[in-house]
mmCIF file of C-alpha atoms in Angstrom:
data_model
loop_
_atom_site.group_PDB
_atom_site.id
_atom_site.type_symbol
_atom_site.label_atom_id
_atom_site.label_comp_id
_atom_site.label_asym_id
_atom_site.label_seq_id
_atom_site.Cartn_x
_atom_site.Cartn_y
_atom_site.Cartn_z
ATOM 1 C CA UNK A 1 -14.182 72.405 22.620
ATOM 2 C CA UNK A 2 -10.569 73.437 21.355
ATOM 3 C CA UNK A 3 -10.395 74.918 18.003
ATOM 4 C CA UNK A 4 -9.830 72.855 15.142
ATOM 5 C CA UNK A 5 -5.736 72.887 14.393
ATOM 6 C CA UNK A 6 -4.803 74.836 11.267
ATOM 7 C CA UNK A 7 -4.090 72.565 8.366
ATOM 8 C CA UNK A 8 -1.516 72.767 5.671
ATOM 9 C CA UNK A 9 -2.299 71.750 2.167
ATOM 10 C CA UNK A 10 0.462 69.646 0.400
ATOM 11 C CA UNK A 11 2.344 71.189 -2.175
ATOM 12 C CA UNK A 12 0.062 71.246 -5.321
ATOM 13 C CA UNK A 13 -3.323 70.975 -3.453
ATOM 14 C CA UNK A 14 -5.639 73.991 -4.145
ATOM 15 C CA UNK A 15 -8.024 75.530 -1.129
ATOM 16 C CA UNK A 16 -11.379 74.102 -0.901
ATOM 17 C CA UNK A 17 -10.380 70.777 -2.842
ATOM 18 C CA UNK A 18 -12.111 67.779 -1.142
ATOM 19 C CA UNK A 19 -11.527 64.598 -3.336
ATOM 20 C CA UNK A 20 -8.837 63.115 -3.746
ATOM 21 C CA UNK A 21 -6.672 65.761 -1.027
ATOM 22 C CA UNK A 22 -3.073 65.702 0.933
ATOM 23 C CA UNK A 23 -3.369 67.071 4.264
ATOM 24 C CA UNK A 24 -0.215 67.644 6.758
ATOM 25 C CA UNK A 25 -2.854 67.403 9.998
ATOM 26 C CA UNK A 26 -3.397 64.823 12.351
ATOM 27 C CA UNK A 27 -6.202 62.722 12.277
ATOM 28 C CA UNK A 28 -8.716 64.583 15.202
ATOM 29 C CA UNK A 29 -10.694 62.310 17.667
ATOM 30 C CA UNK A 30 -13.315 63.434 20.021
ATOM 31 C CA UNK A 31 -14.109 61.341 23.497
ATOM 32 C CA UNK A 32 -17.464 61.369 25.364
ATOM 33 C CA UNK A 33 -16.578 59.228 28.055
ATOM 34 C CA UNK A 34 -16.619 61.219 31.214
ATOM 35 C CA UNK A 35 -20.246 62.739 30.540
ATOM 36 C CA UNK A 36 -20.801 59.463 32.671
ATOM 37 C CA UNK A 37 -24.220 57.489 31.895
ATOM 38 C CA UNK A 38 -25.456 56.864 35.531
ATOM 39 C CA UNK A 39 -26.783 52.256 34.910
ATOM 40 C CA UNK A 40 -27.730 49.997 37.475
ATOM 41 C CA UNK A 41 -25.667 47.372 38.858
ATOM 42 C CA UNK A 42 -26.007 44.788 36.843
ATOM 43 C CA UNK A 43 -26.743 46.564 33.561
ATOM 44 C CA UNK A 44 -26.051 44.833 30.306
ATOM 45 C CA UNK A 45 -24.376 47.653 28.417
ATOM 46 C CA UNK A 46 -21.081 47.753 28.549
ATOM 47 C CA UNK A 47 -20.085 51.544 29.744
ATOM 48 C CA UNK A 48 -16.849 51.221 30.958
ATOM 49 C CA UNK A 49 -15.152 50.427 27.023
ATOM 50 C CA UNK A 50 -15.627 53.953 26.371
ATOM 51 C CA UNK A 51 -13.078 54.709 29.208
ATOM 52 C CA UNK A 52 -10.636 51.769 28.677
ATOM 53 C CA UNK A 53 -10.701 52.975 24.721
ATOM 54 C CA UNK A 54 -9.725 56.126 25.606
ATOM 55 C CA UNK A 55 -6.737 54.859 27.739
ATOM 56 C CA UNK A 56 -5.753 53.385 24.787
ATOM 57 C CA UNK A 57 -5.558 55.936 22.294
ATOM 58 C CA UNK A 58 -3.964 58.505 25.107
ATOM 59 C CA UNK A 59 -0.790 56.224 24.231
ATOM 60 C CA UNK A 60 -0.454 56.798 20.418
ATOM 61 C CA UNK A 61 -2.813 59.637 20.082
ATOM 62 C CA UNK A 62 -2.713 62.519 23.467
ATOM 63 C CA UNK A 63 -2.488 65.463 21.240
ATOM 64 C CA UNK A 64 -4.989 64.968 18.993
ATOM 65 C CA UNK A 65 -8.198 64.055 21.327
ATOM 66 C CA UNK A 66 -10.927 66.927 21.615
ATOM 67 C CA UNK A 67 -13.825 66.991 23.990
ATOM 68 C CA UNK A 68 -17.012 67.680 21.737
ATOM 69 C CA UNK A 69 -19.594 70.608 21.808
ATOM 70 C CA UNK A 70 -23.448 68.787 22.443
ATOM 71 C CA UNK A 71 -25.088 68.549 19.180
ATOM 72 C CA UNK A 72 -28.053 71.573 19.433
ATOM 73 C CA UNK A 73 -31.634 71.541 19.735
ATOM 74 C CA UNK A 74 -31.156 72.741 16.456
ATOM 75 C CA UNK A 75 -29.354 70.254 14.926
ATOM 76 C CA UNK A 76 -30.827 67.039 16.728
ATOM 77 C CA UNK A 77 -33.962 68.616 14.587
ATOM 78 C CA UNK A 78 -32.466 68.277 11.208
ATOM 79 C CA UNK A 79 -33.053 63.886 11.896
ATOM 80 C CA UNK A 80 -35.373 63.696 14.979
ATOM 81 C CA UNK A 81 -39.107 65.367 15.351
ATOM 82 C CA UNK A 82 -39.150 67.782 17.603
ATOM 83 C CA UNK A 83 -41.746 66.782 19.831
ATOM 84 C CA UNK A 84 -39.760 63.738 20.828
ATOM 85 C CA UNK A 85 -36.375 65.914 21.210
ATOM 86 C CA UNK A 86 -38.377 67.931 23.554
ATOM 87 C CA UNK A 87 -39.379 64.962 25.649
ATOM 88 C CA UNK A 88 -36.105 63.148 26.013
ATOM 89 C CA UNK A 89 -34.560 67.063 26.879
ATOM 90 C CA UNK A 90 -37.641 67.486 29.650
ATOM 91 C CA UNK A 91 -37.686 63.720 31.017
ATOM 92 C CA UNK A 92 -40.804 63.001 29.489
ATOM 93 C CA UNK A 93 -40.450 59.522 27.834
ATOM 94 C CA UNK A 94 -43.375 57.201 28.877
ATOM 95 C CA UNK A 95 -41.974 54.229 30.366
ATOM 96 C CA UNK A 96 -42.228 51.933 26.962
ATOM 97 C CA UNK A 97 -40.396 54.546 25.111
ATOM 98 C CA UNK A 98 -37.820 54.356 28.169
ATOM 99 C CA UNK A 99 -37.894 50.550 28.234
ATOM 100 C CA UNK A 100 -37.261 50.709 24.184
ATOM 101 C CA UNK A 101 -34.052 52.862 25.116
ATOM 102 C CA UNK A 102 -32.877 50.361 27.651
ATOM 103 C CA UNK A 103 -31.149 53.028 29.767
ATOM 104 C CA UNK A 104 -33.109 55.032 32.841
ATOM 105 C CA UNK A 105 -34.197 58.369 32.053
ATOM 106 C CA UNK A 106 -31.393 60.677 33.239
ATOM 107 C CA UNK A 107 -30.213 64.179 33.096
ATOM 108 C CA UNK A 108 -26.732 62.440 32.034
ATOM 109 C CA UNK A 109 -27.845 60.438 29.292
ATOM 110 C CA UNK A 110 -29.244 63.090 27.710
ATOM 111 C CA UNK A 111 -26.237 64.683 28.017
ATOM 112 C CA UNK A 112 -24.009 62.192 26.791
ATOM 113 C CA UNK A 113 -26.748 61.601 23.975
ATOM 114 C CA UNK A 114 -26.204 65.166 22.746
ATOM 115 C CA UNK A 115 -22.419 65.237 23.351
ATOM 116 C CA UNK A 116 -21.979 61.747 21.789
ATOM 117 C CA UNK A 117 -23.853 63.393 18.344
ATOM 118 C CA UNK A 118 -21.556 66.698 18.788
ATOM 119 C CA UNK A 119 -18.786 63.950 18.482
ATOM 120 C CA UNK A 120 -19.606 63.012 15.513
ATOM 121 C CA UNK A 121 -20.772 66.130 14.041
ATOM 122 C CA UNK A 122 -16.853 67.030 15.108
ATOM 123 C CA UNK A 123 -15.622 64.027 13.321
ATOM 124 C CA UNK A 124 -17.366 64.985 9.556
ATOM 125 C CA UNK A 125 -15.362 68.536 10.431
ATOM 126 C CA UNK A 126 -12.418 66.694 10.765
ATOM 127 C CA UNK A 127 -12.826 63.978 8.283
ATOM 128 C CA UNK A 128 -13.399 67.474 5.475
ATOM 129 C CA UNK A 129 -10.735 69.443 6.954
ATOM 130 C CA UNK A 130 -8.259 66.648 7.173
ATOM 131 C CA UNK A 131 -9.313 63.739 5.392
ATOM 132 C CA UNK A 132 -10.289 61.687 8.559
ATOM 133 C CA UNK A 133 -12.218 62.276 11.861
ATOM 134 C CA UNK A 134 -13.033 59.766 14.672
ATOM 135 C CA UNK A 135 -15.718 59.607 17.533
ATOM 136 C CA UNK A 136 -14.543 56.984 20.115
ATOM 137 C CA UNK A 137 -18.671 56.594 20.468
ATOM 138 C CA UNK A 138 -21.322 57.035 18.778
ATOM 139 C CA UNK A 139 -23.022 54.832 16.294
ATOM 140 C CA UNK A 140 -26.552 55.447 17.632
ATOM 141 C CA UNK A 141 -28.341 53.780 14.496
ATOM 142 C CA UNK A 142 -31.171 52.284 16.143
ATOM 143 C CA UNK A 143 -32.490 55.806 16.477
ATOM 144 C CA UNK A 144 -35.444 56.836 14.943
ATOM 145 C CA UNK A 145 -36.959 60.414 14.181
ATOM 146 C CA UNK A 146 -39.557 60.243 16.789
ATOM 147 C CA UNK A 147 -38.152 57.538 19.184
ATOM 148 C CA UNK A 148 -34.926 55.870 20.457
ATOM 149 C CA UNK A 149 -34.607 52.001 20.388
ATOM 150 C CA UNK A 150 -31.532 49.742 21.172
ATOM 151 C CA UNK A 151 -29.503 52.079 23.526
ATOM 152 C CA UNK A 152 -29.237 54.684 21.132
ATOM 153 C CA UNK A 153 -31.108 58.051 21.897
ATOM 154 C CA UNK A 154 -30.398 60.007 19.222
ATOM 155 C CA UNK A 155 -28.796 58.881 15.637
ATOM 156 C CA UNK A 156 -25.439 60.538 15.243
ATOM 157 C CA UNK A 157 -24.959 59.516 11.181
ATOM 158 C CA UNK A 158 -28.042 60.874 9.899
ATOM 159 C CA UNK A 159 -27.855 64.490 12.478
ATOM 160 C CA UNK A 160 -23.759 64.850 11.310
ATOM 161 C CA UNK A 161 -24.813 64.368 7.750
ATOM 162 C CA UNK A 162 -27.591 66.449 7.752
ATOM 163 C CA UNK A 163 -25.789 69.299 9.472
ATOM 164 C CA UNK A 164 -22.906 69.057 7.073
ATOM 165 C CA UNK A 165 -25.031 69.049 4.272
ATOM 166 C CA UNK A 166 -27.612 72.223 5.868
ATOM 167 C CA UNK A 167 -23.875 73.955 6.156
ATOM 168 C CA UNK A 168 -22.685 73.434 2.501
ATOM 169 C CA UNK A 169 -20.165 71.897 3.435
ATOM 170 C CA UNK A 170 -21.326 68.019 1.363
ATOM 171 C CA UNK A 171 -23.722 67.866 -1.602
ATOM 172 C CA UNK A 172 -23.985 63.685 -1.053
ATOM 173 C CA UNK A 173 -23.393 61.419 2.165
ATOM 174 C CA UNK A 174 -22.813 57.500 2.612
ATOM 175 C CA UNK A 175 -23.142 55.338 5.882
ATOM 176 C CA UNK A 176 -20.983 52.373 6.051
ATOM 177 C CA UNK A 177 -22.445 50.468 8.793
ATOM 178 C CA UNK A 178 -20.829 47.360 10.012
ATOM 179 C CA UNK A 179 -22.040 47.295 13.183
ATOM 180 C CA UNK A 180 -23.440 43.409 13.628
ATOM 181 C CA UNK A 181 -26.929 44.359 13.795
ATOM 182 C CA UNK A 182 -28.927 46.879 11.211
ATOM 183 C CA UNK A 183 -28.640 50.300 11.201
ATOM 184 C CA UNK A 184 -32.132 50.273 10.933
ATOM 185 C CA UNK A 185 -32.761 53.862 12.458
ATOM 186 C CA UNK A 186 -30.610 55.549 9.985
ATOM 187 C CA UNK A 187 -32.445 53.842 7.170
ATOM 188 C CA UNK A 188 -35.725 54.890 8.270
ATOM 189 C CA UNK A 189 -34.449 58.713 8.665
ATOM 190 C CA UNK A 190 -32.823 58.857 5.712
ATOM 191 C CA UNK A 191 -35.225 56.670 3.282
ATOM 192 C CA UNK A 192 -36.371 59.683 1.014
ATOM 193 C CA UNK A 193 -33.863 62.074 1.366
ATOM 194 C CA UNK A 194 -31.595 60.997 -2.157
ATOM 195 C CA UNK A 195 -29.202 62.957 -1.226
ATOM 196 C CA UNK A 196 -27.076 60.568 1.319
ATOM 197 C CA UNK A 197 -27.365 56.590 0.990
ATOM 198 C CA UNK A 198 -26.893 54.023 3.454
ATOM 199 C CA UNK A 199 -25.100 50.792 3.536
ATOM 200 C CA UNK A 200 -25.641 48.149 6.035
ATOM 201 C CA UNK A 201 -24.274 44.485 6.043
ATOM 202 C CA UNK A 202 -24.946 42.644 9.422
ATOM 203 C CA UNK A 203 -26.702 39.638 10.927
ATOM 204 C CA UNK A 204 -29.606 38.442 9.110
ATOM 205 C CA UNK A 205 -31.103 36.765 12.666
ATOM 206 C CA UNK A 206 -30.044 39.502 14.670
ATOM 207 C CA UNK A 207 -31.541 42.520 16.387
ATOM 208 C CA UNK A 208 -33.434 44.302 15.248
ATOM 209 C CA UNK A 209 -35.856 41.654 14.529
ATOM 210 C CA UNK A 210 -38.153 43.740 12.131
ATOM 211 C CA UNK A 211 -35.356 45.054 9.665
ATOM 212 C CA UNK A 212 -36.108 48.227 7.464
ATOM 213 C CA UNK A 213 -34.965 48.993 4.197
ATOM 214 C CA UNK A 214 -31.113 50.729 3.497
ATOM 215 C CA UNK A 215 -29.738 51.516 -0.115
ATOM 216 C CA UNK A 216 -28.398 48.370 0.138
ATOM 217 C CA UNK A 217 -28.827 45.575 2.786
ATOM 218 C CA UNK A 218 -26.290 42.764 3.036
ATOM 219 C CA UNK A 219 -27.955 39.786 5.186
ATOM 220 C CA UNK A 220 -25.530 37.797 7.124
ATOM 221 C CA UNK A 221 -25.878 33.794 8.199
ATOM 222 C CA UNK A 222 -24.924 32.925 11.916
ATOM 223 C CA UNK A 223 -21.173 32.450 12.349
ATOM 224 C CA UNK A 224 -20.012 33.962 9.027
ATOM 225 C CA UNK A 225 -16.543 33.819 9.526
ATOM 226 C CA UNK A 226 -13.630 35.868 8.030
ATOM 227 C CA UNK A 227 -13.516 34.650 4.381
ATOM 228 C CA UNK A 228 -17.259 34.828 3.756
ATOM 229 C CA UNK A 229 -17.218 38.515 5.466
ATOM 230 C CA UNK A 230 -14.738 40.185 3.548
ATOM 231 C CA UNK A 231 -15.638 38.385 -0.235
ATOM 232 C CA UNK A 232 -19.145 40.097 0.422
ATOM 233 C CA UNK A 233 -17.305 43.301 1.657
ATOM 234 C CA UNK A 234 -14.728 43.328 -1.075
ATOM 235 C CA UNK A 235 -17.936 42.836 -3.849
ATOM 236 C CA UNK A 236 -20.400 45.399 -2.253
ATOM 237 C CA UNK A 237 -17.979 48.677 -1.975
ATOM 238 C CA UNK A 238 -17.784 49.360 -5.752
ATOM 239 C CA UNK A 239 -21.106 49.210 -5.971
ATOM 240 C CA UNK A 240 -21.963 51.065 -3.168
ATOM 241 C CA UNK A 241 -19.484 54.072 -4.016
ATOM 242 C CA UNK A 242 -20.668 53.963 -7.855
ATOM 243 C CA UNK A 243 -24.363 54.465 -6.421
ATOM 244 C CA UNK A 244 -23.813 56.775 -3.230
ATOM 245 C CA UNK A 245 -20.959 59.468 -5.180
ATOM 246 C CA UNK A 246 -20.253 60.618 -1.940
ATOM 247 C CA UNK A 247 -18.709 63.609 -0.518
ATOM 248 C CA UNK A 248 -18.235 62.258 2.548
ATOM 249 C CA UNK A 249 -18.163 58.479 4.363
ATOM 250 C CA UNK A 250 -19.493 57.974 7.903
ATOM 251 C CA UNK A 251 -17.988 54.348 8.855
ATOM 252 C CA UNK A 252 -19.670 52.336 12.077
ATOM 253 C CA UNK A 253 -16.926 50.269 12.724
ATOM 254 C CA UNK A 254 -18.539 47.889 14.966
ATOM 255 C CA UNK A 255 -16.643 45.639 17.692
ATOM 256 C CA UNK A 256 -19.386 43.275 17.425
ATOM 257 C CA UNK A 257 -19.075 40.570 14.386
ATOM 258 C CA UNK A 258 -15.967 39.971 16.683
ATOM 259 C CA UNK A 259 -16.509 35.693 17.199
ATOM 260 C CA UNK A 260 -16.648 36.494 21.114
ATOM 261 C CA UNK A 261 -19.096 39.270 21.509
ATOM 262 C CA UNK A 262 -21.864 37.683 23.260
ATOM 263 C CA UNK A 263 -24.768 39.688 21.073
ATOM 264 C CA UNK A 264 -22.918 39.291 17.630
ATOM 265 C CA UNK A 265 -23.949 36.232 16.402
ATOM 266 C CA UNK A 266 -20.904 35.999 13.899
ATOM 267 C CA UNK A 267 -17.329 34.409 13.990
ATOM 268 C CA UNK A 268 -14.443 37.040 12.879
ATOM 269 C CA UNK A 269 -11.962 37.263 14.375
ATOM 270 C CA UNK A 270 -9.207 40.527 14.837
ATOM 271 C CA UNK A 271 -7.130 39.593 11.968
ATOM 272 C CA UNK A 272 -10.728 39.960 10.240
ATOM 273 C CA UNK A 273 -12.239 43.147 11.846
ATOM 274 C CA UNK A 274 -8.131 44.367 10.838
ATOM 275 C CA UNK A 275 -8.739 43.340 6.969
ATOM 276 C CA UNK A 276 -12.711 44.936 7.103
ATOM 277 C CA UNK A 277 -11.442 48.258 8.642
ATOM 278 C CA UNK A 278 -8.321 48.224 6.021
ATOM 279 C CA UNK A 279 -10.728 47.725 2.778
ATOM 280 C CA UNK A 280 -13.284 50.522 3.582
ATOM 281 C CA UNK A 281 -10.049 52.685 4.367
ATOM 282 C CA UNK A 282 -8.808 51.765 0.987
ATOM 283 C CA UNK A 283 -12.325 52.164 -0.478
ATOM 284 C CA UNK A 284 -12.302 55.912 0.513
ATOM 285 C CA UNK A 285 -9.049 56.730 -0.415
ATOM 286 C CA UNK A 286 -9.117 55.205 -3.679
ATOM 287 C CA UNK A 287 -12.100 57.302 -4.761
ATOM 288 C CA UNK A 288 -11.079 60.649 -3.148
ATOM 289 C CA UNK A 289 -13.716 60.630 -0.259
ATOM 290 C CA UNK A 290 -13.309 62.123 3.567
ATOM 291 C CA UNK A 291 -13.933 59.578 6.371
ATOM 292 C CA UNK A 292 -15.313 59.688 9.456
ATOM 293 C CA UNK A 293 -15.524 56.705 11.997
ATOM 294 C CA UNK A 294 -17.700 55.900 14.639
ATOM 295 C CA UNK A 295 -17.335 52.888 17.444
ATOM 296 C CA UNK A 296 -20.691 51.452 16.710
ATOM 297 C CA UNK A 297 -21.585 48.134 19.192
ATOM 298 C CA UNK A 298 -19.017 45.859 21.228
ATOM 299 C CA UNK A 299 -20.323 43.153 23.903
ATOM 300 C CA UNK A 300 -17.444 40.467 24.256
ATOM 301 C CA UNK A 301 -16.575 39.006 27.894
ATOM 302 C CA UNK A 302 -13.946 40.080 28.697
ATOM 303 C CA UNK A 303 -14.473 43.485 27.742
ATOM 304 C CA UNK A 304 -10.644 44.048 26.876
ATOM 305 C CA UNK A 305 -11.783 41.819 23.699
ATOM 306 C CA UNK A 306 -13.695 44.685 22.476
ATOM 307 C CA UNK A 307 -11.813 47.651 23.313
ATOM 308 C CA UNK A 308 -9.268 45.793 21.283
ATOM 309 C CA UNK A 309 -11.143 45.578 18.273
ATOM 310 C CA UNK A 310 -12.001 49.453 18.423
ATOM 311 C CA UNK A 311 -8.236 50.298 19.289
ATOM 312 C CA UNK A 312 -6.821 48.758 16.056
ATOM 313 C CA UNK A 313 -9.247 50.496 13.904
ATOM 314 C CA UNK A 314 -8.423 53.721 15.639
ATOM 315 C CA UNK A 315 -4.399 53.501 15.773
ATOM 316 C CA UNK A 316 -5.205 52.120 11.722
ATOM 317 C CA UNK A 317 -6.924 54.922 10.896
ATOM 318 C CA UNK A 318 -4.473 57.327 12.851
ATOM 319 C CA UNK A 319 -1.320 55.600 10.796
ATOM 320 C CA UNK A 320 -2.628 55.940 7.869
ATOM 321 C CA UNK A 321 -3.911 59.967 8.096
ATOM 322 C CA UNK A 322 -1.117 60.825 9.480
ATOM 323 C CA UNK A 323 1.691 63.241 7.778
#
């Protein structure tokens, strides 16, 4: 992985400030997307946005994308038990834990799985050395400590935050997942550790089916539209900063309340995901807090649709860090 680029504090900032900081880097943003996940024809998930993402933040972005270390044996430990680590590493899933994954055992995906974390275990080092980080994957929340559900092997929030936090480097962590369905892995990992608290606000109908408890859940009705979506945004984020005190935000930016994702179940529309990505960027820079992003889920026909929705919130958060 290339090094991290030396910063330069604005005039007046002091070394090791975190809250509240000027930074003169770029933005850094880490791509998984040729640590190829071998599917079969016909497979449901939709690979190839990964790719066509990437294309699209070469054009405003080439200088500042990083290919990821794979998140450790070590680390994966700090959020998932070890025995299960061990049997995803050695192929030795039984075939419901493999059908609960919904992707074929492979030497690849558990490749990408660990590189995909190591992007977002980059992005946190970003997001406190510059102010912002970005994984163009990742999202993984349906992961839980001794098994992977919902085509997410390992979670990548709860290992980045717990490696930050085992480094020193954060005291206090928040997950901001709007993702359209419940980051219901990352609430079960995280559901007695007070040190990081997690935010989800997604589909009330929608997978996963048997919900478990965040910090705060936000249960949404089928076809919530823009209005509805950002009033209970715009009312939860005080709240949610006032009870996390975060030193750093992970944000699942999810492509999938977009109205024509086929598994979303809800009716923004771009203008909307625009507005949602804008007020949880305001959100952190209002109260002084380093930010990184994750993809989350994305499922719209045509897939263009979705690697829309995660372009804007990329080239948004790119504008905005830059200096």
């Amino acid at each position: 992985m290339p090094s991290a680029c030396r910063c330069r504090l604005e005039p007046g900032a002091k070394a090791g400030e975190s809250r509240g900081m000027r930074y003169a880097c770029a933005v850094e943003i880490y791509y998984t997307d040729h640590f190829v996940l071998p599917l079969p024809a016909g497979h449901r998930f939709p690979m190839r946005k990964y790719s066509l993402l990437r294309e699209q933040v070469v054009g405003f972005a080439t200088n500042r994308l990083h290919v990821p270390d794979a998140a450790s044996k070590r680390e994966l430990g700090l959020a998932h038990c070890e025995d299960y680590v061990r049997r995803v590493q050695q192929g030795l899933l039984s075939t419901k834990e493999i059908r609960e994954i919904g992707f074929p055992w492979s030497a690849q995906m558990v490749e990408r799985s660990r590189r995909s974390a190591g992007a977002t275990i980059g992005a946190c080092r970003s997001a406190l050395l510059h102010g912002c980080g970005i994984n163009l994957a990742g999202g993984t929340h349906h992961a839980y400590a001794e098994r992977g559900s919902g085509y997410c092997v390992f979670n990548d929030s709860a290992i980045a935050l717990r490696v930050m936090q085992q480094e020193g480097l954060i005291r206090r962590g928040l997950v901001i997942d709007l993702d359209v369905h419940q980051g219901n892995g990352t609430a079960a990992i995280l559901r007695h550790d007070p040190a990081h608290f997690t935010f989800s606000m997604h589909g009330g109908k929608n997978f996963p089916f048997r919900k478990e408890a965040s910090d705060l859940d936000i249960e949404l009705a089928d076809d919530t539209g823009d209005t509805e979506y950002l009033d209970c945004l715009a009312h939860a984020l005080p709240g949610v900063f006032a009870a996390a005190r975060p030193d750093l935000v992970i944000y699942l930016a999810g492509a999938d309340p977009l109205a024509a994702d086929r598994l979303g179940r809800l009716a923004l529309s771009l203008a909307g995901l625009a507005a949602r990505d804008a007020m949880v960027f305001d959100a952190c820079q209002r109260y002084g807090v380093p930010l990184a992003i994750t993809m989350g889920g994305g499922y719209a026909e045509p897939i263009d649709a979705t690697v829309a929705v995660h372009a804007q919130t990329v080239r948004a958060a790119v504008t905005r860090h830059a200096r």
